[in-house]
mmCIF file with all atom_site columns, C-alpha atoms in Angstrom:
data_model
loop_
_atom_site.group_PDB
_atom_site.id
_atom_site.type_symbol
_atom_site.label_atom_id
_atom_site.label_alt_id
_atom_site.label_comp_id
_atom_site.label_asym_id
_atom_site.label_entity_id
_atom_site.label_seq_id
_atom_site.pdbx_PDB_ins_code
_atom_site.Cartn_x
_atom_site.Cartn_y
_atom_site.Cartn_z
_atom_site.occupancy
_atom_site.B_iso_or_equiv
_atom_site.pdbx_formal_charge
_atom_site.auth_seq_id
_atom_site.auth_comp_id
_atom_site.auth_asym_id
_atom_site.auth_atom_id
_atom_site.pdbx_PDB_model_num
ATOM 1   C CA . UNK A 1 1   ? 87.213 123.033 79.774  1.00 89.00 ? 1   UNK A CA 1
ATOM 2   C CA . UNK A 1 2   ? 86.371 122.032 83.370  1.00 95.00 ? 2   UNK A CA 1
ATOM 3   C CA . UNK A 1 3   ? 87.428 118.530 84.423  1.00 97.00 ? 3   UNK A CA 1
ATOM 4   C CA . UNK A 1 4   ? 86.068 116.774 87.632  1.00 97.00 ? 4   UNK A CA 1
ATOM 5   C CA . UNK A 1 5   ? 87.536 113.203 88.943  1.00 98.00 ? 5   UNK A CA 1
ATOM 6   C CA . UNK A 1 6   ? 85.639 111.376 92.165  1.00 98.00 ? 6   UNK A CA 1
ATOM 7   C CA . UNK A 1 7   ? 87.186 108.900 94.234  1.00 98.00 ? 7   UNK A CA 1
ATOM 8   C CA . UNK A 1 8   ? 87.009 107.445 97.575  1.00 98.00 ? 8   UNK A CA 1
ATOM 9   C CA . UNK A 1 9   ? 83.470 105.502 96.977  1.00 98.00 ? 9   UNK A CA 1
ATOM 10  C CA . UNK A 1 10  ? 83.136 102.511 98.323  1.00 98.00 ? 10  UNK A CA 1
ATOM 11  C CA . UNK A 1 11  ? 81.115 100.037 100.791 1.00 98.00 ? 11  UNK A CA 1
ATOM 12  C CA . UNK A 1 12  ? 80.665 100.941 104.237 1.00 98.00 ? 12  UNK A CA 1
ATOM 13  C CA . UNK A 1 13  ? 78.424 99.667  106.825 1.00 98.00 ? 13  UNK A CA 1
ATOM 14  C CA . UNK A 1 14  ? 75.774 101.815 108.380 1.00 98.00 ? 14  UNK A CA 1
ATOM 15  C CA . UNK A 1 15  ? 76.703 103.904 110.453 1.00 98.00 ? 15  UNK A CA 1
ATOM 16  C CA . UNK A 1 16  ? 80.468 104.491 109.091 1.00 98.00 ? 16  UNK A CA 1
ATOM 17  C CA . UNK A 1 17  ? 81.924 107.364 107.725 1.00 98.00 ? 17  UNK A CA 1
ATOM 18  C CA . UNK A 1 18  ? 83.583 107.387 104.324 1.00 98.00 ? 18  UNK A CA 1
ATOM 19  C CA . UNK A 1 19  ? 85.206 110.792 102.781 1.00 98.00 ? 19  UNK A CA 1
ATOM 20  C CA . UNK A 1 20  ? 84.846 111.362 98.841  1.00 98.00 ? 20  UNK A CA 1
ATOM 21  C CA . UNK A 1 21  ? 87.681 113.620 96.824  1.00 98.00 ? 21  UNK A CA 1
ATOM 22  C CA . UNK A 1 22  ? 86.926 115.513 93.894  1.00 98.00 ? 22  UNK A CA 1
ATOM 23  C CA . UNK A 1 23  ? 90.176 116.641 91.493  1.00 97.00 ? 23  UNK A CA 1
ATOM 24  C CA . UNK A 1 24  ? 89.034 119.743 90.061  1.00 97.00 ? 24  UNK A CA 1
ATOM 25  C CA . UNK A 1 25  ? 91.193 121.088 86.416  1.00 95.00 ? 25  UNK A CA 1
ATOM 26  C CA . UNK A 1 26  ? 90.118 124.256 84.112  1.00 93.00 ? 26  UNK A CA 1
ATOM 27  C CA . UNK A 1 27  ? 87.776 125.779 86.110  1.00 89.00 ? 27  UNK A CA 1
ATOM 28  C CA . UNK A 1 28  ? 88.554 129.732 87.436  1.00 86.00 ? 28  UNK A CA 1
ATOM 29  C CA . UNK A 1 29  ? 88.637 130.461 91.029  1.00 81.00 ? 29  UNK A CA 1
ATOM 30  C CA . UNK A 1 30  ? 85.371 132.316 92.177  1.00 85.00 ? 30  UNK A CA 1
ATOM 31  C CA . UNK A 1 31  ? 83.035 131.129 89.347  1.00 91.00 ? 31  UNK A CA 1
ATOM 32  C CA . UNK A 1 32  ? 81.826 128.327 90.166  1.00 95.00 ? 32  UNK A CA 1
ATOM 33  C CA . UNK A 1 33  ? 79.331 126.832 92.553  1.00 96.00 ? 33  UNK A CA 1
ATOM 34  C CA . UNK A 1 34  ? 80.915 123.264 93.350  1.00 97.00 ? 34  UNK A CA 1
ATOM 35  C CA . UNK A 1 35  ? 78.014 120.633 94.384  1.00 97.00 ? 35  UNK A CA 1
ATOM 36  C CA . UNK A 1 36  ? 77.813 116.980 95.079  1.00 98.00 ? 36  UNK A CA 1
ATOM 37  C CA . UNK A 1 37  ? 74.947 114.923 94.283  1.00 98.00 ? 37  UNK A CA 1
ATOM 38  C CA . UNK A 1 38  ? 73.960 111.734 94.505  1.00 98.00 ? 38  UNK A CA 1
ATOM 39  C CA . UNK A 1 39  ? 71.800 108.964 92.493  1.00 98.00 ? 39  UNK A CA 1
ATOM 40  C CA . UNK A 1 40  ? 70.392 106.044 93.556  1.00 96.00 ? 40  UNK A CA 1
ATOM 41  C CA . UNK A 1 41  ? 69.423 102.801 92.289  1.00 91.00 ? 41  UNK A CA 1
ATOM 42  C CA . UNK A 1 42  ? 66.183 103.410 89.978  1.00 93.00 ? 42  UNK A CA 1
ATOM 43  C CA . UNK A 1 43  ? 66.107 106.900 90.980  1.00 96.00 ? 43  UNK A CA 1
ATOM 44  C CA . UNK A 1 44  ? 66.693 110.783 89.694  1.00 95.00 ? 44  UNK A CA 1
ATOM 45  C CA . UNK A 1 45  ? 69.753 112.541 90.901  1.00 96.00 ? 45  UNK A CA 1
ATOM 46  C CA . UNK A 1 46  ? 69.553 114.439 94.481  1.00 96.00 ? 46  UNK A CA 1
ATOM 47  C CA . UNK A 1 47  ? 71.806 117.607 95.226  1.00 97.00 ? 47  UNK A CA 1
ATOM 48  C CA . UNK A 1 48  ? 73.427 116.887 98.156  1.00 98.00 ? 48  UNK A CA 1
ATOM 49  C CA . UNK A 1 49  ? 75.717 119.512 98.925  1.00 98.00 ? 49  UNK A CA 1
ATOM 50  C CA . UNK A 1 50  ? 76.502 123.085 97.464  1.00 98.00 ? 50  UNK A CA 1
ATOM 51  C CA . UNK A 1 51  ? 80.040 125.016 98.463  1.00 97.00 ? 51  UNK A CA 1
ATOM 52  C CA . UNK A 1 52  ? 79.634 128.644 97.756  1.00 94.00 ? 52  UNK A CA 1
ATOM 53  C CA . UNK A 1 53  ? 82.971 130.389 96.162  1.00 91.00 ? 53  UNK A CA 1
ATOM 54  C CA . UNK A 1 54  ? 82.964 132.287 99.490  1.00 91.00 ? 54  UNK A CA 1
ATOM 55  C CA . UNK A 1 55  ? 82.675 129.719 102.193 1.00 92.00 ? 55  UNK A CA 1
ATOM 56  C CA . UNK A 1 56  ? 78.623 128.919 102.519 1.00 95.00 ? 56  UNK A CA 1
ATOM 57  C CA . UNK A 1 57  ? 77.494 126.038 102.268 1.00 97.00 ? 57  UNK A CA 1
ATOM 58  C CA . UNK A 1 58  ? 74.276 124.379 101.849 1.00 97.00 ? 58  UNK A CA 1
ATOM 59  C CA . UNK A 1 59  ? 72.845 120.804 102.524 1.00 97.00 ? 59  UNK A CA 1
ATOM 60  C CA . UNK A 1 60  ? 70.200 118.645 101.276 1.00 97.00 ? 60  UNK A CA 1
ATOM 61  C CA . UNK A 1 61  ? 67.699 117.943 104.269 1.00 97.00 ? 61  UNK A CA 1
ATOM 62  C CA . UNK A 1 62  ? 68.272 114.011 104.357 1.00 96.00 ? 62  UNK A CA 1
ATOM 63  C CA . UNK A 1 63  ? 72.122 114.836 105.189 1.00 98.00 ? 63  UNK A CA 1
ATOM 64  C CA . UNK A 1 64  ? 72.037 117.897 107.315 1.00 97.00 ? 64  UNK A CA 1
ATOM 65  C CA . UNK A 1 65  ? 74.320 117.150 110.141 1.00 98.00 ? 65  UNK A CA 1
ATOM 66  C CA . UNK A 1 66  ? 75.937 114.370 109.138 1.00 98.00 ? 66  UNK A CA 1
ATOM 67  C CA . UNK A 1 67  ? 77.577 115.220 105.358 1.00 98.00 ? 67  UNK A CA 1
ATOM 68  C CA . UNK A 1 68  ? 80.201 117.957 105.298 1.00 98.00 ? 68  UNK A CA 1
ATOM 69  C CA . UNK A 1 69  ? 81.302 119.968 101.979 1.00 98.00 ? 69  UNK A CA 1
ATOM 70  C CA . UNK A 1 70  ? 84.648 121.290 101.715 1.00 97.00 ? 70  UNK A CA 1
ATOM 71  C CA . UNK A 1 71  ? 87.699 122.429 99.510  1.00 96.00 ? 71  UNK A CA 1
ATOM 72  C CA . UNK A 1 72  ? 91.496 122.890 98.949  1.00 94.00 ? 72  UNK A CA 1
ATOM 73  C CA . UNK A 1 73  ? 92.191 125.089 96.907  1.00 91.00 ? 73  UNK A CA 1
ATOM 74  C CA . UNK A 1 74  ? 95.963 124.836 97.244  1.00 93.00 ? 74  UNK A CA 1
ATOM 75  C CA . UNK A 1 75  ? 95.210 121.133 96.234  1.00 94.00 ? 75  UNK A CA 1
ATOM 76  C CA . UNK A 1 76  ? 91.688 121.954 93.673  1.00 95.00 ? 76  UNK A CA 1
ATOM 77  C CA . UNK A 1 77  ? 90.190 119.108 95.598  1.00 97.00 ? 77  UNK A CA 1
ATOM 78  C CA . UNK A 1 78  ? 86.493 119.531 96.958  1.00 97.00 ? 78  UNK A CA 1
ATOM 79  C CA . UNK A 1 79  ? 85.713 116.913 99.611  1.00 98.00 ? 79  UNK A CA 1
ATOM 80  C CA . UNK A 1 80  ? 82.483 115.507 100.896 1.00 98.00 ? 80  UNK A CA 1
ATOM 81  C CA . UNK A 1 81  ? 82.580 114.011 104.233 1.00 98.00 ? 81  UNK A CA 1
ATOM 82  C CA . UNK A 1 82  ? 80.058 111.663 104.813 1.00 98.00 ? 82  UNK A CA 1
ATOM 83  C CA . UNK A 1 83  ? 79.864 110.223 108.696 1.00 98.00 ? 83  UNK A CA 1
ATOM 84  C CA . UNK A 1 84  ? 76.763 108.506 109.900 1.00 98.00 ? 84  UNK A CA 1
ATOM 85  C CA . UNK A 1 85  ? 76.207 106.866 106.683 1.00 98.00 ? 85  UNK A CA 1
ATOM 86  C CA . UNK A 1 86  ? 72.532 105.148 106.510 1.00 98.00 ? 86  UNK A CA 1
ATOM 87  C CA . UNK A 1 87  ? 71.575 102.175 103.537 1.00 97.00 ? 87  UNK A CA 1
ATOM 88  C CA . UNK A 1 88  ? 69.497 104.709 102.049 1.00 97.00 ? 88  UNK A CA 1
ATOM 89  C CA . UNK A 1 89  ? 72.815 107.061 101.547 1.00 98.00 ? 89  UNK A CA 1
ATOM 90  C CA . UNK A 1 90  ? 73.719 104.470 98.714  1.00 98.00 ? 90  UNK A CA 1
ATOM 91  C CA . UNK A 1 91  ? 74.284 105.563 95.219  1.00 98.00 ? 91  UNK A CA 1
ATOM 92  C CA . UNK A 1 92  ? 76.615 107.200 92.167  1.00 98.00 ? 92  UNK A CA 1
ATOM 93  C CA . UNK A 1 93  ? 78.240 110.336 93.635  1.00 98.00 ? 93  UNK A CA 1
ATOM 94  C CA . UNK A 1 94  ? 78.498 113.093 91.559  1.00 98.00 ? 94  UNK A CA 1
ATOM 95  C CA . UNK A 1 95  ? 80.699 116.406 91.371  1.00 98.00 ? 95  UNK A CA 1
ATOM 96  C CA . UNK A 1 96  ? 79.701 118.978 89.657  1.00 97.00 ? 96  UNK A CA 1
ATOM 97  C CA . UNK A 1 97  ? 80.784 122.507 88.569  1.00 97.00 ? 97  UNK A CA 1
ATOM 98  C CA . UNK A 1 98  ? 78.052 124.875 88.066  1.00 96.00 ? 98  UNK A CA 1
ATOM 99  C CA . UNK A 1 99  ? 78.639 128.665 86.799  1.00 95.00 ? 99  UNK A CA 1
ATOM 100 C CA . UNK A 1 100 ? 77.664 131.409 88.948  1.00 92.00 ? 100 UNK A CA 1
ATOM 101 C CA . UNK A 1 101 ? 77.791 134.123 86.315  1.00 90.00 ? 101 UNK A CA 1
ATOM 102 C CA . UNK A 1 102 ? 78.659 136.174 89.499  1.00 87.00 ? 102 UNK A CA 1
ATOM 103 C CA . UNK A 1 103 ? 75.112 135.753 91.460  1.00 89.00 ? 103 UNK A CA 1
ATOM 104 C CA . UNK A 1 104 ? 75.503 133.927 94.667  1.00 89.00 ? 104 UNK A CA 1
ATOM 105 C CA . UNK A 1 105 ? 74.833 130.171 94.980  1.00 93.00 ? 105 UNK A CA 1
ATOM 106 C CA . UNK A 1 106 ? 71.071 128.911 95.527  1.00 91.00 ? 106 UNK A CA 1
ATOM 107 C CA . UNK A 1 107 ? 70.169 127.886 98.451  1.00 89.00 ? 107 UNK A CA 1
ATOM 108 C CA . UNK A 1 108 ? 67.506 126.331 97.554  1.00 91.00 ? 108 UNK A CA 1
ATOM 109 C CA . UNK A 1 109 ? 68.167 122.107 96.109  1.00 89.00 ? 109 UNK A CA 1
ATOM 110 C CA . UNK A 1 110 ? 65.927 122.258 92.877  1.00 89.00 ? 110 UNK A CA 1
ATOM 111 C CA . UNK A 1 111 ? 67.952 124.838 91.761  1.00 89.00 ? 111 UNK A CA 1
ATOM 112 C CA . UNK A 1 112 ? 71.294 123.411 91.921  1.00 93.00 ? 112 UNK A CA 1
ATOM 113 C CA . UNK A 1 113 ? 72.859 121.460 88.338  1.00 91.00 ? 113 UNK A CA 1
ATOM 114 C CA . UNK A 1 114 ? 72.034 123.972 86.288  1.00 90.00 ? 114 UNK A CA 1
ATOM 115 C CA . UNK A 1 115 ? 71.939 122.951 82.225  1.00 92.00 ? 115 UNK A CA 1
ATOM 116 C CA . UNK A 1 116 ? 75.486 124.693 82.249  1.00 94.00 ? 116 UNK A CA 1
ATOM 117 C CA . UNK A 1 117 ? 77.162 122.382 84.809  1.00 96.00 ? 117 UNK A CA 1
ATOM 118 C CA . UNK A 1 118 ? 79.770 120.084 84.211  1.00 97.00 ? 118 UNK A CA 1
ATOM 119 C CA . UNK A 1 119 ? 79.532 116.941 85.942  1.00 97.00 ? 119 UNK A CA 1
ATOM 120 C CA . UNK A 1 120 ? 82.324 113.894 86.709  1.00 97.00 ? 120 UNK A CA 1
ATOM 121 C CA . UNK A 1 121 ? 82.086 110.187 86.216  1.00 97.00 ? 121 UNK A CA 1
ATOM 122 C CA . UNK A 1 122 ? 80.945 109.624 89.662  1.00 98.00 ? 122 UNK A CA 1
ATOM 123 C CA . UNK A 1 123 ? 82.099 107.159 92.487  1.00 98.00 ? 123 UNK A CA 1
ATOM 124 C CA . UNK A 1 124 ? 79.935 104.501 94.106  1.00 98.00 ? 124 UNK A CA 1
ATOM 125 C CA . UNK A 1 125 ? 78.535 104.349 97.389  1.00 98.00 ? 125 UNK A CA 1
ATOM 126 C CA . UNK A 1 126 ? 77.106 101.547 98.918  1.00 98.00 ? 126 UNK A CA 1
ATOM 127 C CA . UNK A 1 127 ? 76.173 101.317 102.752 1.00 98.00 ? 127 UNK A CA 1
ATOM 128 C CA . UNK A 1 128 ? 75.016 98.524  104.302 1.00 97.00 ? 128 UNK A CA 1
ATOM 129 C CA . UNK A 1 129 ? 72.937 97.465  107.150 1.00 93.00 ? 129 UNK A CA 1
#
């Protein structure tokens, strides 16, 4: 059973950066794609970020250059870096686990959070202006 645990949410102003942790239990090494996503006020969830089990990564548009996706796997931490933070960056950050089945990770943001995922609590994010 995969377990995920955010932390490191909190309010920033705009323009700040702010780094998210994700503790990462049950899940074996090179079978998962590990994502972040992201849900705002009144709104659906976003994928934000996708770490391939071999190093690629993959960003939504509206944080391309400015969010960075990353892991320790000596620790089974994934990270999100977030610098540059904008108001419209607030929301419930999500990690999430989602099985590869060996294929390689999607590119492509509707097709990340598959119905197999496992997801954490999340940690809040709120920037302001």
């Amino acid at each position: 059973q995969v377990q995920l645990e955010e932390s490191g949410g909190g309010s920033v102003q705009s323009g700040g950066s702010l780094k998210l942790s994700c503790a990462i239990s049950g899940a074996t090494p090179y079978t998962y794609c590990m994502e972040w996503f992201r849900q705002a006020p009144g709104k659906g969830r976003e994928g934000v970020a996708v770490l391939d089990p071999y190093g690629y990564t993959y960003y939504a548009d509206s944080v391309k250059g400015r969010f960075t996706i990353s892991q320790d796997n000596a620790k089974n931490t994934l990270y999100l870096q977030m610098n540059s933070v904008k108001p419209e960056d607030t929301g419930m950050y999500f990690c999430v686990a989602d099985p590869n089945y060996g294929s390689p990770c999607p590119s492509e943001q509707v097709s990340w959070g598959s119905d197999d995922a496992y997801w954490g609590q999340g940690t809040q994010v709120t920037v302001s202006s």
